[in-house]
Amino acid sequence: MRNSINYNSINYKLGQNIAKLRLDSGYSQQSFANECGISRAYYGRCELGIHSFTVDRLKLIANLLNIGISDLFIDNKGNKL
């Protein structure tokens, strides 16, 4: 069975928000996955919402991006996901 992307899910929206923040910080997907201690493939599936980030991983991501964990849930227009 092939994983499908649910573009309306919170996992997808969160993953896309993290992807934008990652890119804005100058990280490639590979380098960021390395910093997170996970494979690039798994990290990419998290950005697509196919897999979920754990709370511990979200805390690490926020720390890497020098933002609060709650900021991961706010889009670039200031709206809550």
mmCIF file of C-alpha atoms in Angstrom:
data_model
loop_
_atom_site.group_PDB
_atom_site.id
_atom_site.type_symbol
_atom_site.label_atom_id
_atom_site.label_comp_id
_atom_site.label_asym_id
_atom_site.label_seq_id
_atom_site.Cartn_x
_atom_site.Cartn_y
_atom_site.Cartn_z
ATOM 1 C CA MET A 1 0.000 0.000 0.000
ATOM 2 C CA ARG A 2 1.331 3.382 -0.965
ATOM 3 C CA ASN A 3 1.302 6.265 1.513
ATOM 4 C CA SER A 4 -0.859 9.147 0.407
ATOM 5 C CA ILE A 5 -0.671 12.778 1.387
ATOM 6 C CA ASN A 6 -3.616 14.388 3.158
ATOM 7 C CA TYR A 7 -3.136 18.068 2.362
ATOM 8 C CA ASN A 8 -5.680 19.091 5.002
ATOM 9 C CA SER A 9 -4.112 17.181 7.900
ATOM 10 C CA ILE A 10 -2.338 18.926 10.739
ATOM 11 C CA ASN A 11 0.680 16.670 10.099
ATOM 12 C CA TYR A 12 0.962 17.951 6.525
ATOM 13 C CA LYS A 13 0.503 21.593 7.540
ATOM 14 C CA LEU A 14 3.033 21.258 10.356
ATOM 15 C CA GLY A 15 5.512 19.500 8.081
ATOM 16 C CA GLN A 16 5.202 22.176 5.417
ATOM 17 C CA ASN A 17 5.601 24.910 8.013
ATOM 18 C CA ILE A 18 8.747 23.239 9.337
ATOM 19 C CA ALA A 19 10.030 22.869 5.761
ATOM 20 C CA LYS A 20 9.646 26.612 5.176
ATOM 21 C CA LEU A 21 11.331 27.463 8.476
ATOM 22 C CA ARG A 22 14.129 24.999 7.664
ATOM 23 C CA LEU A 23 14.704 26.543 4.245
ATOM 24 C CA ASP A 24 14.591 30.070 5.677
ATOM 25 C CA SER A 25 17.335 28.992 8.095
ATOM 26 C CA GLY A 26 19.510 27.711 5.248
ATOM 27 C CA TYR A 27 19.293 23.989 6.001
ATOM 28 C CA SER A 28 18.981 21.378 3.296
ATOM 29 C CA GLN A 29 16.650 18.505 4.028
ATOM 30 C CA GLN A 30 19.681 16.198 4.397
ATOM 31 C CA SER A 31 21.594 18.433 6.791
ATOM 32 C CA PHE A 32 18.504 19.088 8.910
ATOM 33 C CA ALA A 33 17.642 15.394 9.083
ATOM 34 C CA ASN A 34 21.227 14.745 10.205
ATOM 35 C CA GLU A 35 20.870 17.359 12.950
ATOM 36 C CA CYS A 36 17.599 15.696 14.004
ATOM 37 C CA GLY A 37 19.199 12.261 14.110
ATOM 38 C CA ILE A 38 16.885 10.700 11.524
ATOM 39 C CA SER A 39 17.235 9.644 7.903
ATOM 40 C CA ARG A 40 16.537 12.141 5.129
ATOM 41 C CA ALA A 41 13.858 9.834 3.724
ATOM 42 C CA TYR A 42 11.997 9.608 7.035
ATOM 43 C CA TYR A 43 12.365 13.347 7.595
ATOM 44 C CA GLY A 44 10.961 14.021 4.115
ATOM 45 C CA ARG A 45 7.927 11.849 4.856
ATOM 46 C CA CYS A 46 7.383 13.867 8.054
ATOM 47 C CA GLU A 47 7.442 17.105 6.049
ATOM 48 C CA LEU A 48 4.780 15.587 3.797
ATOM 49 C CA GLY A 49 2.668 14.560 6.793
ATOM 50 C CA ILE A 50 2.952 10.850 6.008
ATOM 51 C CA HIS A 51 4.733 10.304 9.335
ATOM 52 C CA SER A 52 4.437 12.385 12.485
ATOM 53 C CA PHE A 53 7.167 14.195 14.360
ATOM 54 C CA THR A 54 7.385 13.184 18.022
ATOM 55 C CA VAL A 55 7.121 15.860 20.688
ATOM 56 C CA ASP A 56 10.785 15.308 21.555
ATOM 57 C CA ARG A 57 11.719 15.772 17.887
ATOM 58 C CA LEU A 58 9.597 18.938 17.668
ATOM 59 C CA LYS A 59 11.449 20.338 20.666
ATOM 60 C CA LEU A 60 14.781 19.557 18.990
ATOM 61 C CA ILE A 61 13.589 21.145 15.727
ATOM 62 C CA ALA A 62 12.482 24.300 17.544
ATOM 63 C CA ASN A 63 15.865 24.488 19.282
ATOM 64 C CA LEU A 64 17.721 24.052 15.979
ATOM 65 C CA LEU A 65 15.643 26.862 14.471
ATOM 66 C CA ASN A 66 16.049 29.070 17.579
ATOM 67 C CA ILE A 67 12.289 29.405 18.056
ATOM 68 C CA GLY A 68 9.751 28.248 20.611
ATOM 69 C CA ILE A 69 8.001 24.948 20.024
ATOM 70 C CA SER A 70 4.648 26.747 19.730
ATOM 71 C CA ASP A 71 6.070 28.797 16.837
ATOM 72 C CA LEU A 72 6.179 25.609 14.757
ATOM 73 C CA PHE A 73 2.372 25.720 14.776
ATOM 74 C CA ILE A 74 2.061 29.273 13.399
ATOM 75 C CA ASP A 75 2.209 29.834 9.653
ATOM 76 C CA ASN A 76 4.033 32.665 7.896
ATOM 77 C CA LYS A 77 0.861 34.788 8.020
ATOM 78 C CA GLY A 78 0.674 34.490 11.804
ATOM 79 C CA ASN A 79 -2.235 32.035 11.764
ATOM 80 C CA LYS A 80 -2.393 28.982 13.980
ATOM 81 C CA LEU A 81 -2.259 25.725 12.059
#
